[in-house]
mmCIF file of C-alpha atoms and ligand atoms in Angstrom:
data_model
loop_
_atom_site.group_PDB
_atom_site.id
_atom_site.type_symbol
_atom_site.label_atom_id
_atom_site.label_comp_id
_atom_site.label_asym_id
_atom_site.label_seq_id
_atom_site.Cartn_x
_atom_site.Cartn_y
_atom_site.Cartn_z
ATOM 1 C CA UNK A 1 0.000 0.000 0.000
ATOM 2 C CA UNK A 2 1.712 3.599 -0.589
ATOM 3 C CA UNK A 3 -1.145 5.688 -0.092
ATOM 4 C CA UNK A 4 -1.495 7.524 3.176
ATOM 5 C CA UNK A 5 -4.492 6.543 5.640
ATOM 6 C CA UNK A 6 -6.671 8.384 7.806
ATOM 7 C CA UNK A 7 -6.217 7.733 11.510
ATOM 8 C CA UNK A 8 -9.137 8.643 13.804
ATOM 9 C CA UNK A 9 -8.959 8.071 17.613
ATOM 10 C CA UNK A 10 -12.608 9.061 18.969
ATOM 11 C CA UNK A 11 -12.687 9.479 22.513
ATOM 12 C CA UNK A 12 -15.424 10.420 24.556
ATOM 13 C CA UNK A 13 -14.191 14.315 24.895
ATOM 14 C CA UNK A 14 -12.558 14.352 21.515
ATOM 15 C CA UNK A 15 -11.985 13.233 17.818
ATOM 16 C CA UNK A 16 -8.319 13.410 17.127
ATOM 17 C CA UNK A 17 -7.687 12.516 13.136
ATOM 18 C CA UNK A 18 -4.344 12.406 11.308
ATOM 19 C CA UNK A 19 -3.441 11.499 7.777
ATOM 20 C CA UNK A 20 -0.469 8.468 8.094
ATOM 21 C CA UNK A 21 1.484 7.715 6.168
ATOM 22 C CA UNK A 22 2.459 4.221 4.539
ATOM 23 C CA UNK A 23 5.292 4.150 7.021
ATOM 24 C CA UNK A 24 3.768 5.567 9.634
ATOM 25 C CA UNK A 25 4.668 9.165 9.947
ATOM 26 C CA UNK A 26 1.983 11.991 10.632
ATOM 27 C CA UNK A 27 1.487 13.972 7.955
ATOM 28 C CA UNK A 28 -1.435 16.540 9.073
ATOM 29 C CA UNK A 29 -3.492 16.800 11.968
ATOM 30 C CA UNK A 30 -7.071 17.422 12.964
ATOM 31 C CA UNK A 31 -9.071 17.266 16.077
ATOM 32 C CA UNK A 32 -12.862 18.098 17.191
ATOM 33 C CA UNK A 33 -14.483 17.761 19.747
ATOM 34 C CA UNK A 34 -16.934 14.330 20.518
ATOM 35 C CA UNK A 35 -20.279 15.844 21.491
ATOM 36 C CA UNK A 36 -21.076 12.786 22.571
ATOM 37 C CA UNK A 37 -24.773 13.396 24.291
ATOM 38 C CA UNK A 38 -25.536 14.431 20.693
ATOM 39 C CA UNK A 39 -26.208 10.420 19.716
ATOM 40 C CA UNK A 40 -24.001 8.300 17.540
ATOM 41 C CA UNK A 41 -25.558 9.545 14.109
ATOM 42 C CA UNK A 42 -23.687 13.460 15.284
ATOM 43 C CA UNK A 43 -20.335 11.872 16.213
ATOM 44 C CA UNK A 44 -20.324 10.129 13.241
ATOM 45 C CA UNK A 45 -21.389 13.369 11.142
ATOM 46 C CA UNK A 46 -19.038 14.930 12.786
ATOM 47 C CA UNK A 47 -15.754 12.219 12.232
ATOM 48 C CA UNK A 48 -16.745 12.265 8.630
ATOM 49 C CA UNK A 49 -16.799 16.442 8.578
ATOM 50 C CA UNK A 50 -13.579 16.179 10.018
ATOM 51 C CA UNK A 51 -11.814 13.582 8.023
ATOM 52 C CA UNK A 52 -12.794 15.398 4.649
ATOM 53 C CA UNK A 53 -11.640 18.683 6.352
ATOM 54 C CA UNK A 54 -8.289 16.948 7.048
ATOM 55 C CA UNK A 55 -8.395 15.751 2.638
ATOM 56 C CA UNK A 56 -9.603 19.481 2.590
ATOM 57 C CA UNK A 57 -6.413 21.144 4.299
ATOM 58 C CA UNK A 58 -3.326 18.466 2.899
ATOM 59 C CA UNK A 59 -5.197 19.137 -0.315
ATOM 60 C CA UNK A 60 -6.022 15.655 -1.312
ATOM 61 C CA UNK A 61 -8.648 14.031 -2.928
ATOM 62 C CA UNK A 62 -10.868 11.359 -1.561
ATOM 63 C CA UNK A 63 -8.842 8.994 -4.297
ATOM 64 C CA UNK A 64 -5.194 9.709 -3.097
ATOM 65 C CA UNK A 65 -5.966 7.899 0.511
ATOM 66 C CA UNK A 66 -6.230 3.855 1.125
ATOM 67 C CA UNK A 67 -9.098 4.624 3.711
ATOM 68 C CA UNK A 68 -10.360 5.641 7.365
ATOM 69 C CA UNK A 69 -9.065 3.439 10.054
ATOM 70 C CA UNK A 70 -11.075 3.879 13.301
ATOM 71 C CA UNK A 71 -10.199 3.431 17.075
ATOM 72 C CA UNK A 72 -13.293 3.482 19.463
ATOM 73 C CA UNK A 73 -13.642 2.630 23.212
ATOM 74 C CA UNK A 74 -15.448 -0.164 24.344
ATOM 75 C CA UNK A 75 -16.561 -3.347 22.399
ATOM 76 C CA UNK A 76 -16.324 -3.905 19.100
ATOM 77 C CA UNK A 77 -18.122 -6.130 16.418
ATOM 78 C CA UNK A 78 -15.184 -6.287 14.400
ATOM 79 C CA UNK A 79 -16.499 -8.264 11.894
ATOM 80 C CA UNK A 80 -19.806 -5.901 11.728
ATOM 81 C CA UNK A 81 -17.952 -2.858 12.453
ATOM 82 C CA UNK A 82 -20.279 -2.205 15.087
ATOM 83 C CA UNK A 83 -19.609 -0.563 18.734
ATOM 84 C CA UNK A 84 -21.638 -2.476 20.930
ATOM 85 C CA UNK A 85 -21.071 -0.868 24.000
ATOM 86 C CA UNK A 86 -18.476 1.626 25.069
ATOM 87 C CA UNK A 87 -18.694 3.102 28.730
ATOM 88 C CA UNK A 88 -17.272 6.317 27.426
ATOM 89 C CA UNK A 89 -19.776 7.248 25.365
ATOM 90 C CA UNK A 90 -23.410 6.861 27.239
ATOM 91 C CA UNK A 91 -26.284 5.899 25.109
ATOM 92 C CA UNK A 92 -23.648 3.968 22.695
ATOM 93 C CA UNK A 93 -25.424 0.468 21.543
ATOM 94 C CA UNK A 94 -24.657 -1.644 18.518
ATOM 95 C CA UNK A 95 -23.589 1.469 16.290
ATOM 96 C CA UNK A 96 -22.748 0.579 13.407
ATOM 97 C CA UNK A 97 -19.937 3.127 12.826
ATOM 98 C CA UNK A 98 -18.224 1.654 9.886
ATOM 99 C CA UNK A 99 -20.736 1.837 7.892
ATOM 100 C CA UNK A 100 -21.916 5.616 9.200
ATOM 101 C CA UNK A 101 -18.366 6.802 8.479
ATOM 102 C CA UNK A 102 -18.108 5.064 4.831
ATOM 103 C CA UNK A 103 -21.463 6.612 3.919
ATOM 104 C CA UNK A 104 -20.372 9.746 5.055
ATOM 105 C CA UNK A 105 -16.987 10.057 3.407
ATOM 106 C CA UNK A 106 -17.367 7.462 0.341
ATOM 107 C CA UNK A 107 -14.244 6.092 1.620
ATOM 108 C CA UNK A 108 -12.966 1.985 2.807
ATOM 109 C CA UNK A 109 -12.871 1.887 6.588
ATOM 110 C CA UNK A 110 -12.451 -0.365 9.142
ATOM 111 C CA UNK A 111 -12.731 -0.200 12.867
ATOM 112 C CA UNK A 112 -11.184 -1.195 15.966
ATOM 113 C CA UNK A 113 -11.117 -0.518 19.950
ATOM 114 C CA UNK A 114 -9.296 1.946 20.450
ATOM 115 C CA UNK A 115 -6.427 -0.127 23.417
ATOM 116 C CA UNK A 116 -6.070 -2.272 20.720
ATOM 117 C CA UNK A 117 -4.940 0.076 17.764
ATOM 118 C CA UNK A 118 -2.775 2.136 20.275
ATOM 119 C CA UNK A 119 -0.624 -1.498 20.830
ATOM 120 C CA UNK A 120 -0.685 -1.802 16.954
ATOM 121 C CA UNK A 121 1.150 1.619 16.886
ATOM 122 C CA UNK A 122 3.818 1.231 19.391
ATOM 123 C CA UNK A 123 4.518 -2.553 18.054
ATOM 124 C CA UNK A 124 5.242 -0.925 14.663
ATOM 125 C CA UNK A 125 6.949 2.751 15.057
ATOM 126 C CA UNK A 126 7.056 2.896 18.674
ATOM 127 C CA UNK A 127 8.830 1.206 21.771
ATOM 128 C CA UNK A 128 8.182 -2.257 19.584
ATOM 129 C CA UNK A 129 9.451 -1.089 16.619
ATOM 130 C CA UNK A 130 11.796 -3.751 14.495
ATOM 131 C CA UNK A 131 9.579 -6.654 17.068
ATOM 132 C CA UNK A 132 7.052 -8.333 16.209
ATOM 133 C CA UNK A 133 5.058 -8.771 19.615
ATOM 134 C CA UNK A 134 4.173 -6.020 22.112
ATOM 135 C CA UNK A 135 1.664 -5.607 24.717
ATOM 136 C CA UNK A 136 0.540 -2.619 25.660
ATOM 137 C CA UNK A 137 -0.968 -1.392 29.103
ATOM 138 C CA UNK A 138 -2.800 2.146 29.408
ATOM 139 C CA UNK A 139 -2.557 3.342 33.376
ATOM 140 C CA UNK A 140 -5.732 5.819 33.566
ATOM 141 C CA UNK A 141 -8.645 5.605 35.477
ATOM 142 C CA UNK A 142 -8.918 2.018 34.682
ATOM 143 C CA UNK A 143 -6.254 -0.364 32.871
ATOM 144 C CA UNK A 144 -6.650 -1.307 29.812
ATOM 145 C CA UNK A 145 -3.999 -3.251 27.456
ATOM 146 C CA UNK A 146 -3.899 -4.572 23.756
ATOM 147 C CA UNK A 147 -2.087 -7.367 22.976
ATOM 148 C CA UNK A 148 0.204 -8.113 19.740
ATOM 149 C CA UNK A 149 1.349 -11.262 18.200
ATOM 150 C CA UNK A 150 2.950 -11.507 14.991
ATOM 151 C CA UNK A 151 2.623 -8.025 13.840
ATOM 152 C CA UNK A 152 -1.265 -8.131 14.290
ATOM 153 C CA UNK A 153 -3.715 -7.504 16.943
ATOM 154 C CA UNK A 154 -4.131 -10.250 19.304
ATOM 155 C CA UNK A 155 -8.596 -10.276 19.117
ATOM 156 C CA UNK A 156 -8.577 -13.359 20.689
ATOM 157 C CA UNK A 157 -12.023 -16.022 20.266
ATOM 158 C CA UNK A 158 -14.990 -13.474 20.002
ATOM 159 C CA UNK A 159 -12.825 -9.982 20.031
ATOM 160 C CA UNK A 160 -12.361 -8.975 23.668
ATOM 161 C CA UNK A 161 -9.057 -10.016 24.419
ATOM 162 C CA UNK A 162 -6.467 -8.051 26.269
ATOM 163 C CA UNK A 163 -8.579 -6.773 29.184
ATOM 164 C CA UNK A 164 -5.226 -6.733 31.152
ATOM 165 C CA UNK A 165 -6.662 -4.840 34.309
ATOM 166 C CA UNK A 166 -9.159 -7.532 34.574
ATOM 167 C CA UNK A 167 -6.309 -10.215 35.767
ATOM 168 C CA UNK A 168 -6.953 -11.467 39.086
ATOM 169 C CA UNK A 169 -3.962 -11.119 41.591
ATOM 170 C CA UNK A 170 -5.920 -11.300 45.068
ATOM 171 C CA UNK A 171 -8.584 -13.716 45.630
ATOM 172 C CA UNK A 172 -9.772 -11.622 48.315
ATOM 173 C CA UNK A 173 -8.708 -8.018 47.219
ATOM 174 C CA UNK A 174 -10.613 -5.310 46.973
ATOM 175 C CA UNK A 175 -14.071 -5.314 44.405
ATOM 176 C CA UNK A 176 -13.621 -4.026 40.832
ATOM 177 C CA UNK A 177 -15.789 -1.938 38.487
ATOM 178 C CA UNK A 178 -16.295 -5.191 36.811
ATOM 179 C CA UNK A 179 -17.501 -7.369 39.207
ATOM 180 C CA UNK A 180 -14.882 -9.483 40.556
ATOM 181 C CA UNK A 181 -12.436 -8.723 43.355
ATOM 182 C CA UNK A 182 -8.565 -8.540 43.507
ATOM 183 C CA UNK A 183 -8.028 -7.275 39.997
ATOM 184 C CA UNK A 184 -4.984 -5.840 38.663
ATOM 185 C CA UNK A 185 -6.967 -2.578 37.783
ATOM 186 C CA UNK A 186 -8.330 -2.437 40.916
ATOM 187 C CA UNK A 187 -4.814 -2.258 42.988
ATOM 188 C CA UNK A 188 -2.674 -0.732 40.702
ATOM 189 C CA UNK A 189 -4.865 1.747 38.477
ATOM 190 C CA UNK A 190 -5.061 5.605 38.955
ATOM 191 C CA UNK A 191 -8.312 4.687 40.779
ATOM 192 C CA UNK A 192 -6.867 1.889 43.097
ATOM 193 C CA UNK A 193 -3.435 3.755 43.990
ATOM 194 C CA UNK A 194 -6.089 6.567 45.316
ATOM 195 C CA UNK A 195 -8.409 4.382 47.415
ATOM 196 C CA UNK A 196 -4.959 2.524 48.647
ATOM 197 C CA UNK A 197 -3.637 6.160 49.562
ATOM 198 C CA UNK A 198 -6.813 6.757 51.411
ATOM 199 C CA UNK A 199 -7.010 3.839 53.750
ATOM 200 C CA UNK A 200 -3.128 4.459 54.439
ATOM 201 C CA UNK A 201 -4.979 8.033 56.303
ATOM 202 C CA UNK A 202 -7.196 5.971 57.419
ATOM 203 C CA UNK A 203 -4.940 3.836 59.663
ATOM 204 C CA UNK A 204 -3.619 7.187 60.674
ATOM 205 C CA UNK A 205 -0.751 6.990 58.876
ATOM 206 C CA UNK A 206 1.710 10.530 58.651
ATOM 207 C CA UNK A 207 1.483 12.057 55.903
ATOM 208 C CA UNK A 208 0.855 15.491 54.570
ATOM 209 C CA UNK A 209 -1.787 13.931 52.270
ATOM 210 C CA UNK A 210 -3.675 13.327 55.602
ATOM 211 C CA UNK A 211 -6.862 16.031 55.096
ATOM 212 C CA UNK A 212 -7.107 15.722 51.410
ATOM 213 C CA UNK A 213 -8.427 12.006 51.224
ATOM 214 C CA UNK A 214 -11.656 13.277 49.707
ATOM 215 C CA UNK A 215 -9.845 15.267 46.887
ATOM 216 C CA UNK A 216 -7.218 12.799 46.342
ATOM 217 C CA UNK A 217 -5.662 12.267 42.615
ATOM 218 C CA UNK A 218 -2.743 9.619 41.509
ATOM 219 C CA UNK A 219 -1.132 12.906 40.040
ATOM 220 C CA UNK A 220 -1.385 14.598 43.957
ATOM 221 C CA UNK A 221 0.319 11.282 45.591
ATOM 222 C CA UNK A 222 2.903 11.340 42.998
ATOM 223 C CA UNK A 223 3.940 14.913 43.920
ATOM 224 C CA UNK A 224 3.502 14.301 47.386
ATOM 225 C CA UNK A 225 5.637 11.568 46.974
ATOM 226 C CA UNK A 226 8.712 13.511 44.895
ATOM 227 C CA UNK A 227 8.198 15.991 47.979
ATOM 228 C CA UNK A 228 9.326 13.650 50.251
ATOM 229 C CA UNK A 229 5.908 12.617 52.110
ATOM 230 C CA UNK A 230 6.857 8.444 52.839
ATOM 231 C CA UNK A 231 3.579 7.326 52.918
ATOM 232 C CA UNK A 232 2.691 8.038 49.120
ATOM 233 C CA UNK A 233 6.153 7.220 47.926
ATOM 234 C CA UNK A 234 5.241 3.633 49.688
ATOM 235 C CA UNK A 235 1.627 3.592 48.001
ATOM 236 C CA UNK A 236 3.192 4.678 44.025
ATOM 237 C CA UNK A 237 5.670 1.949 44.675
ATOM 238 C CA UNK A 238 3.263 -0.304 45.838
ATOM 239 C CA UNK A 239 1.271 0.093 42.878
ATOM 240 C CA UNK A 240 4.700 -0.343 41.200
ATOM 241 C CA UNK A 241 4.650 -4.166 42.630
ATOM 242 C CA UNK A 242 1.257 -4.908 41.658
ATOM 243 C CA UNK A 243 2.540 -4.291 37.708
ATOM 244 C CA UNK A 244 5.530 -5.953 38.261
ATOM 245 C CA UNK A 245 2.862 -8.480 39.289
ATOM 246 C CA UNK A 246 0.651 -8.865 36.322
ATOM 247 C CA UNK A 247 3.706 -8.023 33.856
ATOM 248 C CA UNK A 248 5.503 -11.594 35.599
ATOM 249 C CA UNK A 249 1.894 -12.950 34.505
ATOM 250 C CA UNK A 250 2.046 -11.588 31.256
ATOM 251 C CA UNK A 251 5.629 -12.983 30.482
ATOM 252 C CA UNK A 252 5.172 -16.542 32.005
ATOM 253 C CA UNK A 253 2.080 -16.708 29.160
ATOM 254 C CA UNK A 254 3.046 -14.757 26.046
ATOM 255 C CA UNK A 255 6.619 -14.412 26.463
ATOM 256 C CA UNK A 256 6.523 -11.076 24.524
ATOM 257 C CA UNK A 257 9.578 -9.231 22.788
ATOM 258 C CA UNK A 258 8.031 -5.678 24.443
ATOM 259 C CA UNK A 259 6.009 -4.640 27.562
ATOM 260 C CA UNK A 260 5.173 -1.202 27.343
ATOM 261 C CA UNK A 261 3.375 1.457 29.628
ATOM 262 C CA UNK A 262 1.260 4.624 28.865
ATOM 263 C CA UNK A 263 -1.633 6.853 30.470
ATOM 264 C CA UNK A 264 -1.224 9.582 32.925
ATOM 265 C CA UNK A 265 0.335 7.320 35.669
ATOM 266 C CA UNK A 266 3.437 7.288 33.697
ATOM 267 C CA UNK A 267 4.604 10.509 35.092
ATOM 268 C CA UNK A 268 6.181 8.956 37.724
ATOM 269 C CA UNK A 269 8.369 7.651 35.652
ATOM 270 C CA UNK A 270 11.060 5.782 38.149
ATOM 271 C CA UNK A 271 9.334 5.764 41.056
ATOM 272 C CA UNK A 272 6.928 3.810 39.877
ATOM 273 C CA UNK A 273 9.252 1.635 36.852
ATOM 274 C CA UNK A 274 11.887 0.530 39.749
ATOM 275 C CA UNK A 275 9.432 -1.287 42.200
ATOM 276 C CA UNK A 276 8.124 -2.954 38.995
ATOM 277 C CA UNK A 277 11.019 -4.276 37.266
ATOM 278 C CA UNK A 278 12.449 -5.311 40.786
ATOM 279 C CA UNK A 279 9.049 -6.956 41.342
ATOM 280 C CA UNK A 280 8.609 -8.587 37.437
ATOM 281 C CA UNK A 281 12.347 -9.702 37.888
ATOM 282 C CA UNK A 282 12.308 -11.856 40.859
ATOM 283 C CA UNK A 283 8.774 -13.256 39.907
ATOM 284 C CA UNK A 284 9.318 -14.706 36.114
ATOM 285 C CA UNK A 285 11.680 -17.963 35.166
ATOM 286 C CA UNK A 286 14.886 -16.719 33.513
ATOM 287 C CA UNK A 287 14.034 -17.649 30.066
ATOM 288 C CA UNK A 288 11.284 -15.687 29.619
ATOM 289 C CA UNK A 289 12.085 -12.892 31.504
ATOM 290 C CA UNK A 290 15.761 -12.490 29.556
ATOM 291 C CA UNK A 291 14.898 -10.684 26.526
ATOM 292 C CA UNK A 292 12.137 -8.786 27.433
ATOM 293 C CA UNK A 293 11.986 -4.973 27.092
ATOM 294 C CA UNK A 294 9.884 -3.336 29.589
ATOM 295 C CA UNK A 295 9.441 0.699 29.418
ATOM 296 C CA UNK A 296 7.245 3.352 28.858
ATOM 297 C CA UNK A 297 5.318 4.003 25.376
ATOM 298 C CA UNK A 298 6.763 5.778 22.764
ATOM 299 C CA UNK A 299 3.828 7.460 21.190
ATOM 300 C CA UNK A 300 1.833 9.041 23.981
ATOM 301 C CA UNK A 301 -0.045 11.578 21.705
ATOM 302 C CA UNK A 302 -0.260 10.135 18.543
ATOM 303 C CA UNK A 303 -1.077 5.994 19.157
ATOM 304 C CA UNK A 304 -4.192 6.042 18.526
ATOM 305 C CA UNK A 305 -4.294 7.938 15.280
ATOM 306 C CA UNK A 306 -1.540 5.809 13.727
ATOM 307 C CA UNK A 307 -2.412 2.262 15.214
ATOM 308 C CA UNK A 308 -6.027 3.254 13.362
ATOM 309 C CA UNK A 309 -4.299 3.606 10.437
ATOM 310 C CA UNK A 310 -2.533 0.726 10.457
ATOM 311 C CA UNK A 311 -4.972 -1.455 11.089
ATOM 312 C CA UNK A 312 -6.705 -0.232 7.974
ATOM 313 C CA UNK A 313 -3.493 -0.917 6.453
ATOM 314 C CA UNK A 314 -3.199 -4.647 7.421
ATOM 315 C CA UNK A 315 -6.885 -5.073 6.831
HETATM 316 ZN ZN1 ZN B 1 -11.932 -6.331 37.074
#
């Protein structure tokens, strides 16, 4: 293929768009915002304004791209090209959003969750780049992960693999937003590291965190942390284990060539990496633990656009 894709990441606050190209640099930029409590048909409208404004301003015609490659949150009927269901974007149910988006620009498109086509992007120009399996896990608010093999998403029996933050590591740890207890996500997201923070003020612990447990962020314990406080340098490296934990997992099963980090909670950059390699280290069998790279993403802004536009590319 040598003809530059469109790469659309729709979030639920905004539409970023870029036009890749065939080996994978960004070529021109776009970005709108979601509207999302206007329905699915106006987000839609609105990705297919947007991606003709972006042919528009690198002054292209609808002929001189290969397509539209989508990421979207949630589930995905891959085969359908239907979102199902995507927590991000309320009152989303079994849109079909390929076929919206080719209606509306007249152009091939295929779409993908959004975790998933991030991966894609750091496997093939990012901290992967020259491998040929990555996974990928995304530190927010929950964790979410995508998993490559071979050069291609890892979609797994019915498309819903890599839910990495849904590993269990407790049996009896604490309940997660998705029903069990003692998952990853729920120790060791942005989420978790706060409610761990709080019950460290809670058993009275000292630190100057102490009378802001109801306004609490993973950012404030971070900082709090850097400033010396003990308590929250204990509960980032704590949540520094509980990686280490699921990335031992992780390399026991796939034995993959790249284990990468992104998301906000990556700002604490050593703090949080040393606890977790020391952690992942003593935890996996030599072998597959030897070659391993494990580090922080290389494409924080731009995965999503270019891992959509790959996967329109391998399509
Ligand atoms: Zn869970």
């Amino acid at each position: 293929m040598n003809k530059p894709v469109v790469g659309v990441d729709l979030g639920g606050t905004n539409i970023k768009l870029g036009l890749i190209s065939p080996d994978g640099e960004v070529l021109e930029r776009n970005s709108t915002e979601t509207r999302a409590e206007r329905g699915p048909e106006a987000v839609a409208g609105r990705i297919c304004d947007a991606v003709l404004g972006l042919l528009a301003r690198a002054g292209l015609d609808r002929r001189a791209v290969a397509g539209v490659g989508i990421g979207s949150p949630g589930t995905i009927d891959l085969q359908a090209g239907v979102v199902t269901f995507s927590p991000n974007l309320p009152g989303w149910h079994d849109v079909p959003l390929r076929r919206l988006v080719e209606e509306g620009t007249e152009l091939g498109c295929v779409l993908d969750n959004d975790a998933n086509a991030a991966a894609l992007a750091e496997s093939w120009v990012g901290a992967g780049r020259g491998k040929s399996s990555l996974i990928l896990l995304t530190l927010g608010t929950g964790i979410g992960g995508g998993i490559v093999l071979d050069g291609r998403i890892w979609h797994g029996g019915n498309g819903v693999a890599g839910e990495i933050g849904h590993m269990s590591i407790d049996p009896d740890g604490p309940e997660c937003g998705c029903g069990n207890r003692g998952c990853l996500e729920a120790f060791a997201s942005a989420t978790g590291m706060v409610r761990r923070m709080k019950e460290a003020i809670e058993k009275g612990e000292k630190t100057s965190l102490a009378d802001q447990a109801e306004t609490l962020t993973a950012r404030r314990i971070h900082e709090a942390a850097e400033a010396g406080d003990q308590a929250a340098r204990r509960t980032v490296q704590m949540t520094g284990r509980y990686l280490g934990i699921g990335v031992s997992n992780l390399m026991h099963i796939l034995n993959p060539e790249v284990i990468a980090f992104s998301g906000g909670m990556t700002g604490a950059g050593r703090m949080l990496m040393d606890p977790l390699l020391e952690e992942a280290d003593w935890r996996t069998m030599e072998a597959p633990r030897r070659d391993v790279k494990i580090c922080f993403a290389e494409l924080p802004e731009d995965a999503g656009i270019i891992g959509a536009a790959r996967c329109l590319m391998l399509a």
